[in-house]
Amino acid sequence: MKLEKKIALCVPRRTPFAQIGKALARFPGQHLGRIVAEDILKQSGLDKKQIDGIIAGEGFPFAPNSARVISNLIGLPDETVAVTVNQNCVSGMEAVAEAARRILLGEGKLFLAIGEESQSSMPFVVKNARLDKKTGSPDKLLKAIKEDALPEGVEIRDTLEDGLGDGETSYGMQVTAEIVAQNYALSRELQDKLAYESFKRSLEATEAGKYAPFLIPVDDDEGNPMTADEAVLLRKGLVENPSRMGRAMLLFDNPGMKFDQFKAKYAKDIEKSHAPTVSIFNASPRSDGASGIIVTTPEKAKELGLEIVAYLSGWKMRGVHPNQMGLAQASASIALLEEMGMKFEDLDAIEIHEAFAATAVGALEEIRLKTGYDWQKRFDEKRINRFGGSIAIGHPFGATGIRLIHNAVMDMRDDAGINKVLITACAHGGIAGSMIIERNP
C-alpha cells in the first residue's frame, strides 16, 4: 500500500531486550509495554488527553486486550481507544500499520504503537483437562498430577513451544528455517557469516552508544540498571572468537535427532538437500522486551513540538506456504516496491528480521533470484542490518517489528546518504510484513 499522505513517526523508545528467564523475566508482556508507554509520555511531554488511542502488538497475548490494560495502568482517559493486534512476529509492525490506518480513516491523529512480548511469562497449560471428569476442576487436576495419573488425552503443554508451530497446518519455525536452507542450498558458512556479523555489528554499535538514545534503562532482576541488550553483551566472547560459530550444536543433527531422521520426517517439503545448517548460534534467542513509537500526522507532530524521526510511506503484508515461512519477507517486499513504483536499487538500506539466518538469507536469495538485487554486496557494505539484527539483539515476538523501525531511524542518523529504508519481518504461519521508512516526506 502506497500512502498518498505520509505518516510521521516520533519518539522511538524500547526496553533493552533480555534473555528468556533472566533480566526482565518478572514483567509480563503488558507491563513491559507499560514501561515503554510511560517513557514515551515522559520523553514527548504529551498530555494524556492528546493521545487518541493505543495499539499494542503481541504475538502471544495472555492479558485480555493488553492495550487496554496498558492504557489503564498509565492513566489514559477512559474514553481512549485501545486495541491489541496479533500477527505473531509481525504484531508490532501491524500495530504501527493499524495506527496509520486509523489516522488515514480519520479516526484520530495521534496513536501510541507498542510491540511487546514476555516469553518468560508464557505459561504451561493442561490441555483437555476440562473434558475429563477426573481433571475437570483445579482440585481434581492437582490430585491427578500429584498421583501421576493424568487421564489419556489430558496433557501438560508448553505454550511457548506450541506457539512456534500451530501443530495443525505448519511446523515449528526452526523446522521451516532448515527447510528453506535445504531448498535454497544455503550453506552453513553463509548463514554463520550473517549471524557472526549480527553479533559483531550489534556489539560495536552498543559499545559506541548507537543504541543508547532508543533504550530505556530498566533494573534487572538483581536491581542493577540494564542499559544494553542482554544477549549482545553475553555474546562478546563469540565476537572475539569467531571459530566458535562452526562448533555450535546443530538443531537437526544431534543425539535427539539425526539429519537423516529430519529429512525423512519432512521429506514432502524438502525438494533437495545437503548438509544440516541451522545451529543455536545462527538462530535468534528467546527473549523478553517491548518497543514503541508515536504514529501521527506531520501536522499534529509539528503542532505538538514532536521531532519527526522518520516518515512511513507504505507497507504490505503477504503470505507464503507456512512451511516456507521466511520467504514471505521476499514476497511482501517485492510486492510493496512494485506498488511504490520502486526498485531495490532505490533503497539506501534494508532492515530484515533474523528469526534465523536461514530465513533472512533465504528471503534475500529469493529477492536476488526475482529481481537481480545483489544483496551480498549490499550486506558487506553494511547497507543490510547495519547495526546487527535479531540473532544478536533478541526477538521478543511482538516487539521486533517496531525495533526494526528504530534500526531504520538509526541507519538514517548514522549516514546522511540513507534516506529510504525497507524493513521486513516474517512470522509463524507464513505471513510477513514490509514497510518503507523515509527521512523526508
mmCIF file of C-alpha atoms in Angstrom, residues 141-414:
data_model
loop_
_atom_site.group_PDB
_atom_site.id
_atom_site.type_symbol
_atom_site.label_atom_id
_atom_site.label_comp_id
_atom_site.label_asym_id
_atom_site.label_seq_id
_atom_site.Cartn_x
_atom_site.Cartn_y
_atom_site.Cartn_z
ATOM 1 C CA LEU A 141 -6.404 -31.731 38.397
ATOM 2 C CA LEU A 142 -3.880 -31.182 41.195
ATOM 3 C CA LYS A 143 -4.746 -34.567 42.663
ATOM 4 C CA ALA A 144 -4.229 -36.287 39.310
ATOM 5 C CA ILE A 145 -0.893 -34.529 38.773
ATOM 6 C CA LYS A 146 0.339 -35.447 42.269
ATOM 7 C CA GLU A 147 -0.612 -39.060 41.715
ATOM 8 C CA ASP A 148 0.917 -39.064 38.198
ATOM 9 C CA ALA A 149 -2.468 -40.177 36.946
ATOM 10 C CA LEU A 150 -3.463 -37.790 34.179
ATOM 11 C CA PRO A 151 -6.144 -39.449 32.051
ATOM 12 C CA GLU A 152 -5.420 -40.307 28.453
ATOM 13 C CA GLY A 153 -5.729 -37.205 26.293
ATOM 14 C CA VAL A 154 -5.028 -34.815 29.158
ATOM 15 C CA GLU A 155 -1.510 -33.425 28.860
ATOM 16 C CA ILE A 156 0.715 -30.635 30.104
ATOM 17 C CA ARG A 157 1.841 -28.374 27.270
ATOM 18 C CA ASP A 158 4.371 -25.555 26.937
ATOM 19 C CA THR A 159 2.634 -22.647 25.222
ATOM 20 C CA LEU A 160 5.970 -21.285 24.004
ATOM 21 C CA GLU A 161 6.863 -24.498 22.200
ATOM 22 C CA ASP A 162 3.331 -24.852 20.862
ATOM 23 C CA GLY A 163 3.401 -21.224 19.763
ATOM 24 C CA LEU A 164 6.381 -21.824 17.493
ATOM 25 C CA GLY A 165 4.226 -24.085 15.325
ATOM 26 C CA ASP A 166 0.473 -24.450 15.226
ATOM 27 C CA GLY A 167 0.515 -28.249 15.246
ATOM 28 C CA GLU A 168 -2.123 -28.417 12.517
ATOM 29 C CA THR A 169 -1.021 -26.676 9.324
ATOM 30 C CA SER A 170 2.625 -25.769 9.878
ATOM 31 C CA TYR A 171 5.801 -26.927 11.557
ATOM 32 C CA GLY A 172 7.854 -25.238 14.245
ATOM 33 C CA MET A 173 9.691 -22.178 12.972
ATOM 34 C CA GLN A 174 13.092 -23.811 13.423
ATOM 35 C CA VAL A 175 11.966 -26.616 11.109
ATOM 36 C CA THR A 176 10.810 -24.153 8.461
ATOM 37 C CA ALA A 177 14.217 -22.456 8.632
ATOM 38 C CA GLU A 178 16.042 -25.705 7.859
ATOM 39 C CA ILE A 179 13.588 -26.490 5.058
ATOM 40 C CA VAL A 180 14.360 -23.110 3.447
ATOM 41 C CA ALA A 181 18.095 -23.678 3.924
ATOM 42 C CA GLN A 182 17.869 -27.060 2.193
ATOM 43 C CA ASN A 183 15.628 -25.993 -0.690
ATOM 44 C CA TYR A 184 17.716 -22.899 -1.443
ATOM 45 C CA ALA A 185 21.056 -24.688 -0.950
ATOM 46 C CA LEU A 186 22.084 -22.183 1.729
ATOM 47 C CA SER A 187 25.378 -23.211 3.244
ATOM 48 C CA ARG A 188 26.018 -23.138 6.956
ATOM 49 C CA GLU A 189 29.036 -20.929 6.252
ATOM 50 C CA LEU A 190 26.884 -18.254 4.596
ATOM 51 C CA GLN A 191 24.367 -18.371 7.431
ATOM 52 C CA ASP A 192 27.131 -18.211 10.033
ATOM 53 C CA LYS A 193 28.618 -15.200 8.251
ATOM 54 C CA LEU A 194 25.345 -13.289 8.598
ATOM 55 C CA ALA A 195 24.953 -14.427 12.218
ATOM 56 C CA TYR A 196 28.507 -13.511 13.173
ATOM 57 C CA GLU A 197 28.150 -10.081 11.592
ATOM 58 C CA SER A 198 24.924 -9.634 13.539
ATOM 59 C CA PHE A 199 26.790 -10.295 16.791
ATOM 60 C CA LYS A 200 29.745 -8.117 15.801
ATOM 61 C CA ARG A 201 27.757 -5.159 14.457
ATOM 62 C CA SER A 202 25.357 -5.147 17.398
ATOM 63 C CA LEU A 203 28.196 -5.238 19.917
ATOM 64 C CA GLU A 204 30.150 -2.480 18.156
ATOM 65 C CA ALA A 205 27.053 -0.295 17.911
ATOM 66 C CA THR A 206 26.223 -0.909 21.570
ATOM 67 C CA GLU A 207 29.729 -0.072 22.739
ATOM 68 C CA ALA A 208 29.720 3.056 20.544
ATOM 69 C CA GLY A 209 26.453 4.233 22.132
ATOM 70 C CA LYS A 210 24.417 3.975 18.910
ATOM 71 C CA TYR A 211 21.536 2.210 20.653
ATOM 72 C CA ALA A 212 21.575 4.368 23.781
ATOM 73 C CA PRO A 213 19.143 7.089 22.530
ATOM 74 C CA PHE A 214 16.464 4.432 21.993
ATOM 75 C CA LEU A 215 16.860 2.394 25.179
ATOM 76 C CA ILE A 216 15.010 2.848 28.463
ATOM 77 C CA PRO A 217 17.178 1.845 31.425
ATOM 78 C CA VAL A 218 15.348 -0.873 33.347
ATOM 79 C CA ASP A 219 16.544 -2.522 36.549
ATOM 80 C CA ASP A 220 17.355 -6.191 36.043
ATOM 81 C CA ASP A 221 16.300 -8.982 38.373
ATOM 82 C CA GLU A 222 19.098 -8.043 40.798
ATOM 83 C CA GLY A 223 18.245 -4.334 40.859
ATOM 84 C CA ASN A 224 21.087 -3.214 38.607
ATOM 85 C CA PRO A 225 20.332 -0.778 35.755
ATOM 86 C CA MET A 226 20.133 -2.606 32.439
ATOM 87 C CA THR A 227 21.227 -0.258 29.665
ATOM 88 C CA ALA A 228 22.002 -2.635 26.792
ATOM 89 C CA ASP A 229 20.534 -5.704 25.146
ATOM 90 C CA GLU A 230 21.437 -8.681 27.307
ATOM 91 C CA ALA A 231 22.216 -11.167 24.546
ATOM 92 C CA VAL A 232 24.553 -8.720 22.776
ATOM 93 C CA LEU A 233 26.777 -8.447 25.839
ATOM 94 C CA LEU A 234 26.611 -12.179 26.535
ATOM 95 C CA ARG A 235 27.999 -12.933 23.064
ATOM 96 C CA LYS A 236 31.076 -10.706 23.346
ATOM 97 C CA GLY A 237 33.273 -13.790 23.709
ATOM 98 C CA LEU A 238 31.842 -15.179 20.485
ATOM 99 C CA VAL A 239 32.691 -11.970 18.631
ATOM 100 C CA GLU A 240 36.242 -12.218 19.933
ATOM 101 C CA ASN A 241 36.492 -15.895 18.985
ATOM 102 C CA PRO A 242 34.571 -16.434 15.729
ATOM 103 C CA SER A 243 35.734 -20.050 15.421
ATOM 104 C CA ARG A 244 33.047 -20.900 17.974
ATOM 105 C CA MET A 245 30.388 -20.332 15.301
ATOM 106 C CA GLY A 246 31.285 -23.543 13.497
ATOM 107 C CA ARG A 247 31.298 -25.575 16.703
ATOM 108 C CA ALA A 248 27.742 -24.677 17.716
ATOM 109 C CA MET A 249 25.239 -27.502 18.090
ATOM 110 C CA LEU A 250 23.090 -28.141 15.046
ATOM 111 C CA LEU A 251 19.370 -28.232 15.749
ATOM 112 C CA PHE A 252 18.694 -31.172 13.452
ATOM 113 C CA ASP A 253 21.841 -33.263 13.662
ATOM 114 C CA ASN A 254 22.379 -34.130 17.316
ATOM 115 C CA PRO A 255 21.652 -37.043 19.680
ATOM 116 C CA GLY A 256 17.970 -36.049 19.786
ATOM 117 C CA MET A 257 17.502 -36.137 16.010
ATOM 118 C CA LYS A 258 19.929 -37.161 13.308
ATOM 119 C CA PHE A 259 19.794 -35.343 9.989
ATOM 120 C CA ASP A 260 18.638 -38.457 8.120
ATOM 121 C CA GLN A 261 15.685 -38.636 10.501
ATOM 122 C CA PHE A 262 14.930 -34.966 9.848
ATOM 123 C CA LYS A 263 14.990 -35.463 6.085
ATOM 124 C CA ALA A 264 12.739 -38.499 6.326
ATOM 125 C CA LYS A 265 10.240 -36.774 8.622
ATOM 126 C CA TYR A 266 9.904 -33.677 6.403
ATOM 127 C CA ALA A 267 10.561 -35.309 3.036
ATOM 128 C CA LYS A 268 7.407 -33.918 1.410
ATOM 129 C CA ASP A 269 8.633 -30.333 1.977
ATOM 130 C CA ILE A 270 12.311 -30.804 1.120
ATOM 131 C CA GLU A 271 12.915 -30.544 -2.626
ATOM 132 C CA LYS A 272 16.665 -31.131 -2.386
ATOM 133 C CA SER A 273 19.093 -31.486 0.493
ATOM 134 C CA HIS A 274 22.695 -31.055 1.525
ATOM 135 C CA ALA A 275 24.362 -30.805 4.926
ATOM 136 C CA PRO A 276 22.430 -29.600 8.019
ATOM 137 C CA THR A 277 22.825 -25.873 8.690
ATOM 138 C CA VAL A 278 20.661 -24.368 11.440
ATOM 139 C CA SER A 279 22.521 -24.037 14.751
ATOM 140 C CA ILE A 280 21.945 -22.439 18.131
ATOM 141 C CA PHE A 281 24.228 -19.552 17.087
ATOM 142 C CA ASN A 282 22.570 -18.726 13.755
ATOM 143 C CA ALA A 283 19.109 -18.540 15.328
ATOM 144 C CA SER A 284 17.608 -15.683 17.339
ATOM 145 C CA PRO A 285 17.479 -16.219 21.118
ATOM 146 C CA ARG A 286 14.294 -16.421 23.133
ATOM 147 C CA SER A 287 13.684 -13.023 24.633
ATOM 148 C CA ASP A 288 11.611 -10.561 26.642
ATOM 149 C CA GLY A 289 11.141 -6.891 25.769
ATOM 150 C CA ALA A 290 8.952 -4.127 24.402
ATOM 151 C CA SER A 291 9.268 -1.284 21.906
ATOM 152 C CA GLY A 292 7.134 1.682 20.957
ATOM 153 C CA ILE A 293 6.713 4.747 18.773
ATOM 154 C CA ILE A 294 4.254 7.601 18.265
ATOM 155 C CA VAL A 295 2.306 7.395 14.994
ATOM 156 C CA THR A 296 0.745 10.691 13.946
ATOM 157 C CA THR A 297 0.240 13.205 11.144
ATOM 158 C CA PRO A 298 3.083 15.567 10.215
ATOM 159 C CA GLU A 299 0.814 18.493 11.062
ATOM 160 C CA LYS A 300 -0.021 17.138 14.509
ATOM 161 C CA ALA A 301 3.615 16.405 15.271
ATOM 162 C CA LYS A 302 4.603 19.977 14.420
ATOM 163 C CA GLU A 303 1.680 21.393 16.397
ATOM 164 C CA LEU A 304 2.798 19.463 19.494
ATOM 165 C CA GLY A 305 6.507 20.145 19.026
ATOM 166 C CA LEU A 306 7.401 16.497 18.415
ATOM 167 C CA GLU A 307 10.566 15.676 16.488
ATOM 168 C CA ILE A 308 9.686 13.604 13.425
ATOM 169 C CA VAL A 309 12.365 10.916 13.243
ATOM 170 C CA ALA A 310 11.040 9.369 10.017
ATOM 171 C CA TYR A 311 8.014 9.037 7.773
ATOM 172 C CA LEU A 312 6.086 5.888 6.949
ATOM 173 C CA SER A 313 5.298 5.935 3.239
ATOM 174 C CA GLY A 314 3.969 2.451 2.565
ATOM 175 C CA TRP A 315 3.510 -1.092 3.818
ATOM 176 C CA LYS A 316 2.474 -4.531 2.619
ATOM 177 C CA MET A 317 1.505 -7.783 4.330
ATOM 178 C CA ARG A 318 1.823 -11.016 2.310
ATOM 179 C CA GLY A 319 1.839 -14.735 2.960
ATOM 180 C CA VAL A 320 3.501 -17.842 1.547
ATOM 181 C CA HIS A 321 3.141 -21.530 2.406
ATOM 182 C CA PRO A 322 3.557 -21.857 6.188
ATOM 183 C CA ASN A 323 6.448 -24.296 5.902
ATOM 184 C CA GLN A 324 8.435 -21.810 3.785
ATOM 185 C CA MET A 325 7.881 -19.107 6.415
ATOM 186 C CA GLY A 326 10.884 -16.806 5.953
ATOM 187 C CA LEU A 327 10.339 -16.415 2.211
ATOM 188 C CA ALA A 328 7.266 -14.273 2.869
ATOM 189 C CA GLN A 329 9.669 -11.401 3.578
ATOM 190 C CA ALA A 330 10.681 -11.524 -0.076
ATOM 191 C CA SER A 331 7.072 -11.752 -1.253
ATOM 192 C CA ALA A 332 5.918 -8.793 0.860
ATOM 193 C CA SER A 333 8.953 -6.680 -0.049
ATOM 194 C CA ILE A 334 8.758 -7.302 -3.790
ATOM 195 C CA ALA A 335 5.019 -6.574 -3.817
ATOM 196 C CA LEU A 336 5.469 -3.395 -1.781
ATOM 197 C CA LEU A 337 8.173 -1.987 -4.035
ATOM 198 C CA GLU A 338 6.044 -2.731 -7.096
ATOM 199 C CA GLU A 339 3.160 -0.765 -5.573
ATOM 200 C CA MET A 340 5.526 2.062 -4.629
ATOM 201 C CA GLY A 341 6.977 2.186 -8.157
ATOM 202 C CA MET A 342 10.447 1.474 -6.748
ATOM 203 C CA LYS A 343 13.279 -0.950 -7.352
ATOM 204 C CA PHE A 344 15.515 -2.497 -4.721
ATOM 205 C CA GLU A 345 18.349 -0.366 -6.065
ATOM 206 C CA ASP A 346 16.338 2.698 -4.981
ATOM 207 C CA LEU A 347 16.671 1.628 -1.350
ATOM 208 C CA ASP A 348 19.504 3.010 0.718
ATOM 209 C CA ALA A 349 19.297 0.303 3.376
ATOM 210 C CA ILE A 350 17.339 -2.767 4.460
ATOM 211 C CA GLU A 351 16.482 -3.945 7.960
ATOM 212 C CA ILE A 352 15.445 -7.593 7.769
ATOM 213 C CA HIS A 353 14.326 -9.758 10.667
ATOM 214 C CA GLU A 354 16.753 -12.543 11.518
ATOM 215 C CA ALA A 355 14.439 -15.119 13.073
ATOM 216 C CA PHE A 356 17.110 -17.461 11.762
ATOM 217 C CA ALA A 357 19.979 -16.717 9.442
ATOM 218 C CA ALA A 358 18.315 -19.178 7.058
ATOM 219 C CA THR A 359 15.062 -17.199 6.906
ATOM 220 C CA ALA A 360 16.851 -13.893 6.308
ATOM 221 C CA VAL A 361 19.299 -15.296 3.765
ATOM 222 C CA GLY A 362 16.556 -17.337 2.091
ATOM 223 C CA ALA A 363 14.398 -14.252 1.626
ATOM 224 C CA LEU A 364 17.329 -12.217 0.323
ATOM 225 C CA GLU A 365 18.215 -15.010 -2.101
ATOM 226 C CA GLU A 366 14.612 -15.093 -3.339
ATOM 227 C CA ILE A 367 14.781 -11.331 -3.884
ATOM 228 C CA ARG A 368 18.037 -11.785 -5.822
ATOM 229 C CA LEU A 369 16.523 -14.526 -7.985
ATOM 230 C CA LYS A 370 13.406 -12.473 -8.725
ATOM 231 C CA THR A 371 14.997 -9.029 -9.151
ATOM 232 C CA GLY A 372 18.763 -9.430 -9.553
ATOM 233 C CA TYR A 373 19.430 -7.441 -6.355
ATOM 234 C CA ASP A 374 23.000 -8.138 -5.179
ATOM 235 C CA TRP A 375 22.230 -8.488 -1.510
ATOM 236 C CA GLN A 376 25.622 -9.940 -0.547
ATOM 237 C CA LYS A 377 27.390 -6.865 -1.869
ATOM 238 C CA ARG A 378 24.997 -4.580 -0.011
ATOM 239 C CA PHE A 379 25.369 -6.651 3.146
ATOM 240 C CA ASP A 380 29.160 -6.337 3.004
ATOM 241 C CA GLU A 381 28.708 -2.569 2.545
ATOM 242 C CA LYS A 382 26.617 -2.566 5.757
ATOM 243 C CA ARG A 383 23.501 -1.474 3.915
ATOM 244 C CA ILE A 384 21.645 -4.500 5.260
ATOM 245 C CA ASN A 385 21.292 -4.792 9.047
ATOM 246 C CA ARG A 386 23.887 -2.088 9.554
ATOM 247 C CA PHE A 387 23.884 -2.419 13.348
ATOM 248 C CA GLY A 388 23.069 -6.100 13.650
ATOM 249 C CA GLY A 389 19.738 -7.819 13.960
ATOM 250 C CA SER A 390 17.526 -10.217 15.844
ATOM 251 C CA ILE A 391 20.090 -13.028 16.083
ATOM 252 C CA ALA A 392 22.208 -10.818 18.326
ATOM 253 C CA ILE A 393 19.709 -8.383 19.818
ATOM 254 C CA GLY A 394 16.973 -10.894 20.596
ATOM 255 C CA HIS A 395 13.460 -11.479 19.351
ATOM 256 C CA PRO A 396 10.577 -10.769 21.737
ATOM 257 C CA PHE A 397 7.956 -11.719 19.160
ATOM 258 C CA GLY A 398 5.624 -8.714 19.230
ATOM 259 C CA ALA A 399 8.397 -6.161 19.846
ATOM 260 C CA THR A 400 10.611 -6.884 16.836
ATOM 261 C CA GLY A 401 8.569 -5.076 14.166
ATOM 262 C CA ILE A 402 8.911 -1.735 15.934
ATOM 263 C CA ARG A 403 12.536 -2.463 16.840
ATOM 264 C CA LEU A 404 13.201 -2.742 13.101
ATOM 265 C CA ILE A 405 11.737 0.747 12.649
ATOM 266 C CA HIS A 406 14.086 2.009 15.355
ATOM 267 C CA ASN A 407 17.021 0.497 13.478
ATOM 268 C CA ALA A 408 15.888 2.197 10.277
ATOM 269 C CA VAL A 409 15.988 5.512 12.161
ATOM 270 C CA MET A 410 19.468 4.605 13.418
ATOM 271 C CA ASP A 411 20.586 3.969 9.838
ATOM 272 C CA MET A 412 19.460 7.446 8.757
ATOM 273 C CA ARG A 413 21.037 9.140 11.756
ATOM 274 C CA ASP A 414 24.344 7.396 11.144
#
